[in-house]
mmCIF file of C-alpha atoms in Angstrom:
data_model
loop_
_atom_site.group_PDB
_atom_site.id
_atom_site.type_symbol
_atom_site.label_atom_id
_atom_site.label_comp_id
_atom_site.label_asym_id
_atom_site.label_seq_id
_atom_site.Cartn_x
_atom_site.Cartn_y
_atom_site.Cartn_z
ATOM 1 C CA UNK M 28 3.516 -3.439 16.785
ATOM 2 C CA UNK M 29 2.245 -2.988 20.368
ATOM 3 C CA UNK M 30 4.596 -0.039 20.897
ATOM 4 C CA UNK M 31 3.316 1.594 17.712
ATOM 5 C CA UNK M 32 -0.334 1.118 18.701
ATOM 6 C CA UNK M 33 0.402 2.461 22.194
ATOM 7 C CA UNK M 34 2.052 5.555 20.713
ATOM 8 C CA UNK M 35 -0.821 6.118 18.300
ATOM 9 C CA UNK M 36 -3.398 5.690 21.065
ATOM 10 C CA UNK M 37 -1.522 8.167 23.295
ATOM 11 C CA UNK M 38 -1.374 10.639 20.407
ATOM 12 C CA UNK M 39 -5.113 10.255 19.817
ATOM 13 C CA UNK M 40 -5.849 10.947 23.490
ATOM 14 C CA UNK M 41 -3.596 14.009 23.389
ATOM 15 C CA UNK M 42 -5.380 15.020 20.193
ATOM 16 C CA UNK M 43 -8.739 14.650 21.953
ATOM 17 C CA UNK M 44 -7.582 17.092 24.606
ATOM 18 C CA UNK M 45 -6.377 19.533 21.957
ATOM 19 C CA UNK M 46 -9.603 19.168 19.986
ATOM 20 C CA UNK M 47 -11.558 19.814 23.179
ATOM 21 C CA UNK M 48 -9.658 23.046 23.666
ATOM 22 C CA UNK M 49 -10.310 24.116 20.073
ATOM 23 C CA UNK M 50 -13.968 23.110 20.379
ATOM 24 C CA UNK M 51 -14.250 25.243 23.507
ATOM 25 C CA UNK M 52 -12.652 28.198 21.740
ATOM 26 C CA UNK M 53 -15.057 27.962 18.780
ATOM 27 C CA UNK M 54 -18.290 27.058 20.585
ATOM 28 C CA UNK M 55 -17.514 28.680 23.958
ATOM 29 C CA UNK M 56 -19.116 25.611 25.497
ATOM 30 C CA UNK M 57 -17.103 23.914 28.232
ATOM 31 C CA UNK M 58 -19.642 21.079 28.552
ATOM 32 C CA UNK M 59 -19.282 20.098 24.888
ATOM 33 C CA UNK M 60 -15.502 20.200 25.243
ATOM 34 C CA UNK M 61 -15.509 17.965 28.320
ATOM 35 C CA UNK M 62 -17.864 15.520 26.623
ATOM 36 C CA UNK M 63 -15.296 14.976 23.874
ATOM 37 C CA UNK M 64 -12.592 14.134 26.422
ATOM 38 C CA UNK M 65 -14.896 11.587 28.056
ATOM 39 C CA UNK M 66 -16.212 9.875 24.933
ATOM 40 C CA UNK M 67 -13.239 9.646 22.577
ATOM 41 C CA UNK M 68 -11.228 7.003 24.484
ATOM 42 C CA UNK M 69 -14.289 4.735 24.722
ATOM 43 C CA UNK M 70 -15.196 5.329 21.083
ATOM 44 C CA UNK M 71 -11.624 4.443 20.084
ATOM 45 C CA UNK M 72 -11.687 1.232 22.081
ATOM 46 C CA UNK M 73 -15.106 0.267 20.709
ATOM 47 C CA UNK M 74 -14.031 1.006 17.145
ATOM 48 C CA UNK M 75 -10.868 -1.068 17.459
ATOM 49 C CA UNK M 76 -12.872 -4.001 18.845
ATOM 50 C CA UNK M 77 -15.493 -3.637 16.102
ATOM 51 C CA UNK M 78 -12.810 -3.568 13.401
ATOM 52 C CA UNK M 79 -11.290 -6.696 14.915
ATOM 53 C CA UNK M 80 -14.668 -8.493 15.107
ATOM 54 C CA UNK M 81 -15.445 -7.790 11.448
ATOM 55 C CA UNK M 82 -12.977 -10.559 10.605
ATOM 56 C CA UNK M 83 -15.270 -13.101 12.295
ATOM 57 C CA UNK M 84 -18.847 -11.944 11.564
ATOM 58 C CA UNK M 85 -20.629 -11.263 8.288
ATOM 59 C CA UNK M 86 -21.619 -7.549 8.346
ATOM 60 C CA UNK M 87 -24.364 -8.090 5.725
ATOM 61 C CA UNK M 88 -26.653 -9.217 8.548
ATOM 62 C CA UNK M 89 -26.735 -5.630 9.880
ATOM 63 C CA UNK M 90 -27.171 -3.604 6.676
ATOM 64 C CA UNK M 91 -30.990 -3.760 6.531
ATOM 65 C CA UNK M 92 -31.303 -2.976 10.226
ATOM 66 C CA UNK M 93 -29.119 0.124 9.816
ATOM 67 C CA UNK M 94 -31.316 1.489 7.015
ATOM 68 C CA UNK M 95 -34.476 0.971 9.057
ATOM 69 C CA UNK M 96 -32.989 2.672 12.124
ATOM 70 C CA UNK M 97 -31.763 5.672 10.107
ATOM 71 C CA UNK M 98 -35.216 6.069 8.518
ATOM 72 C CA UNK M 99 -36.743 5.925 12.001
ATOM 73 C CA UNK M 100 -34.407 8.661 13.238
ATOM 74 C CA UNK M 101 -35.352 10.823 10.238
ATOM 75 C CA UNK M 102 -39.059 10.269 10.863
ATOM 76 C CA UNK M 103 -38.697 11.281 14.514
ATOM 77 C CA UNK M 104 -36.946 14.504 13.547
ATOM 78 C CA UNK M 105 -39.660 15.310 10.960
ATOM 79 C CA UNK M 106 -42.484 14.687 13.437
ATOM 80 C CA UNK M 107 -40.932 16.666 16.296
ATOM 81 C CA UNK M 108 -40.091 20.026 14.694
ATOM 82 C CA UNK M 109 -38.410 21.484 17.802
ATOM 83 C CA UNK M 110 -36.207 18.417 18.320
ATOM 84 C CA UNK M 111 -32.601 19.492 18.855
ATOM 85 C CA UNK M 112 -33.130 23.216 18.349
ATOM 86 C CA UNK M 113 -32.051 24.233 21.834
ATOM 87 C CA UNK M 114 -29.295 22.945 24.071
ATOM 88 C CA UNK M 115 -30.721 21.199 27.150
ATOM 89 C CA UNK M 116 -27.554 19.298 28.110
ATOM 90 C CA UNK M 117 -27.402 19.232 31.943
ATOM 91 C CA UNK M 118 -23.648 18.674 32.166
ATOM 92 C CA UNK M 119 -21.731 15.610 33.303
ATOM 93 C CA UNK M 120 -24.072 13.950 35.774
ATOM 94 C CA UNK M 121 -24.435 10.336 36.858
ATOM 95 C CA UNK M 122 -27.285 9.975 34.325
ATOM 96 C CA UNK M 123 -25.384 11.462 31.401
ATOM 97 C CA UNK M 124 -22.320 9.350 32.178
ATOM 98 C CA UNK M 125 -24.493 6.223 32.465
ATOM 99 C CA UNK M 126 -25.881 6.944 28.984
ATOM 100 C CA UNK M 127 -22.705 8.295 27.400
ATOM 101 C CA UNK M 128 -20.097 5.741 28.377
ATOM 102 C CA UNK M 129 -21.751 2.533 27.127
ATOM 103 C CA UNK M 130 -23.451 4.363 24.235
ATOM 104 C CA UNK M 131 -20.172 5.748 22.953
ATOM 105 C CA UNK M 132 -18.482 2.380 23.231
ATOM 106 C CA UNK M 133 -21.316 0.646 21.344
ATOM 107 C CA UNK M 134 -21.445 3.271 18.582
ATOM 108 C CA UNK M 135 -17.642 3.145 18.303
ATOM 109 C CA UNK M 136 -17.782 -0.635 17.994
ATOM 110 C CA UNK M 137 -20.481 -0.336 15.340
ATOM 111 C CA UNK M 138 -18.349 2.173 13.413
ATOM 112 C CA UNK M 139 -15.325 -0.105 13.453
ATOM 113 C CA UNK M 140 -17.467 -3.078 12.460
ATOM 114 C CA UNK M 141 -19.771 -1.638 9.807
ATOM 115 C CA UNK M 142 -19.677 2.162 9.692
ATOM 116 C CA UNK M 143 -22.569 3.664 7.692
ATOM 117 C CA UNK M 144 -24.784 5.973 9.697
ATOM 118 C CA UNK M 145 -22.382 6.394 12.614
ATOM 119 C CA UNK M 146 -22.510 10.186 12.487
ATOM 120 C CA UNK M 147 -26.309 10.094 12.406
ATOM 121 C CA UNK M 148 -26.424 7.746 15.401
ATOM 122 C CA UNK M 149 -23.992 9.932 17.324
ATOM 123 C CA UNK M 150 -25.930 13.132 16.621
ATOM 124 C CA UNK M 151 -29.258 11.501 17.432
ATOM 125 C CA UNK M 152 -27.929 10.031 20.672
ATOM 126 C CA UNK M 153 -26.414 13.326 21.758
ATOM 127 C CA UNK M 154 -29.665 15.203 21.009
ATOM 128 C CA UNK M 155 -32.256 12.652 22.168
ATOM 129 C CA UNK M 156 -30.511 11.187 25.192
ATOM 130 C CA UNK M 157 -28.299 14.009 26.420
ATOM 131 C CA UNK M 158 -30.179 17.121 25.309
ATOM 132 C CA UNK M 159 -27.559 18.707 23.066
ATOM 133 C CA UNK M 160 -28.659 21.011 20.268
ATOM 134 C CA UNK M 161 -28.041 19.773 16.739
ATOM 135 C CA UNK M 162 -25.220 22.303 16.356
ATOM 136 C CA UNK M 163 -23.272 21.113 19.394
ATOM 137 C CA UNK M 164 -24.128 17.453 18.754
ATOM 138 C CA UNK M 165 -22.870 17.711 15.162
ATOM 139 C CA UNK M 166 -19.559 19.224 16.278
ATOM 140 C CA UNK M 167 -19.003 16.511 18.881
ATOM 141 C CA UNK M 168 -20.132 13.742 16.522
ATOM 142 C CA UNK M 169 -17.666 14.772 13.806
ATOM 143 C CA UNK M 170 -14.746 14.659 16.236
ATOM 144 C CA UNK M 171 -15.780 11.296 17.668
ATOM 145 C CA UNK M 172 -16.456 9.890 14.184
ATOM 146 C CA UNK M 173 -13.009 10.882 12.908
ATOM 147 C CA UNK M 174 -11.475 9.259 15.980
ATOM 148 C CA UNK M 175 -13.364 5.996 15.510
ATOM 149 C CA UNK M 176 -12.442 5.931 11.831
ATOM 150 C CA UNK M 177 -8.758 6.345 12.708
ATOM 151 C CA UNK M 178 -8.930 3.541 15.253
ATOM 152 C CA UNK M 179 -10.547 1.214 12.707
ATOM 153 C CA UNK M 180 -7.970 2.155 10.067
ATOM 154 C CA UNK M 181 -5.173 1.282 12.503
ATOM 155 C CA UNK M 182 -6.658 -2.152 13.163
ATOM 156 C CA UNK M 183 -7.313 -2.845 9.480
ATOM 157 C CA UNK M 184 -3.857 -1.570 8.501
ATOM 158 C CA UNK M 185 -2.187 -3.782 11.102
ATOM 159 C CA UNK M 186 -3.801 -6.800 9.426
ATOM 160 C CA UNK M 187 -3.070 -5.621 5.873
ATOM 161 C CA UNK M 188 -6.683 -4.904 4.930
ATOM 162 C CA UNK M 189 -6.423 -1.292 3.705
ATOM 163 C CA UNK M 190 -6.450 -0.288 0.035
ATOM 164 C CA UNK M 191 -4.287 2.803 0.472
ATOM 165 C CA UNK M 192 -4.317 3.954 -3.170
ATOM 166 C CA UNK M 193 -8.101 3.709 -3.412
ATOM 167 C CA UNK M 194 -8.443 5.538 -0.085
ATOM 168 C CA UNK M 195 -6.126 8.313 -1.287
ATOM 169 C CA UNK M 196 -8.080 8.721 -4.532
ATOM 170 C CA UNK M 197 -11.460 8.783 -2.749
ATOM 171 C CA UNK M 198 -10.165 11.129 -0.042
ATOM 172 C CA UNK M 199 -8.816 13.513 -2.665
ATOM 173 C CA UNK M 200 -12.107 13.424 -4.575
ATOM 174 C CA UNK M 201 -14.001 14.094 -1.342
ATOM 175 C CA UNK M 202 -11.765 17.057 -0.533
ATOM 176 C CA UNK M 203 -12.104 18.516 -4.039
ATOM 177 C CA UNK M 204 -15.869 18.021 -3.931
ATOM 178 C CA UNK M 205 -16.040 19.801 -0.589
ATOM 179 C CA UNK M 206 -14.069 22.770 -1.913
ATOM 180 C CA UNK M 207 -15.848 22.999 -5.266
ATOM 181 C CA UNK M 208 -19.268 22.431 -3.744
#
């Protein structure tokens, strides 16, 4: 089991590097690419810990709080019309690392533990705290979110808590819906 998890984790880190390269090629933004390399390992670790903790804590306690926070994020975006329109990210500095490292870990842990709204929290954090534009923040958030979902799936699968058939049906429906529109 440990060997399998080690191999999967190594593959995810290698994937993060590859995704960073692809992200650079599409966005021509080295800073966004480097940010992915920095945040994915912490997001993976946080997600795995969150997925493990869900076995010991009732997640219903957080559901109302999540809805309120997401509504607050939406209200902030509506009030500040220029929010996230231009990229103001200063690069990897002591300040951005101090915000990014714990923030990514916490959001990853939240995603492994509960999940809903993770992409919104990632985008908002990248825009509000680090100065990314919505376009760059959305690209980074999708990559990090997929990574945290994979880490949580690995933890849940290792404990036998994945409904594979249901996941396959829902994933297929999601894919078809995305293609059909």
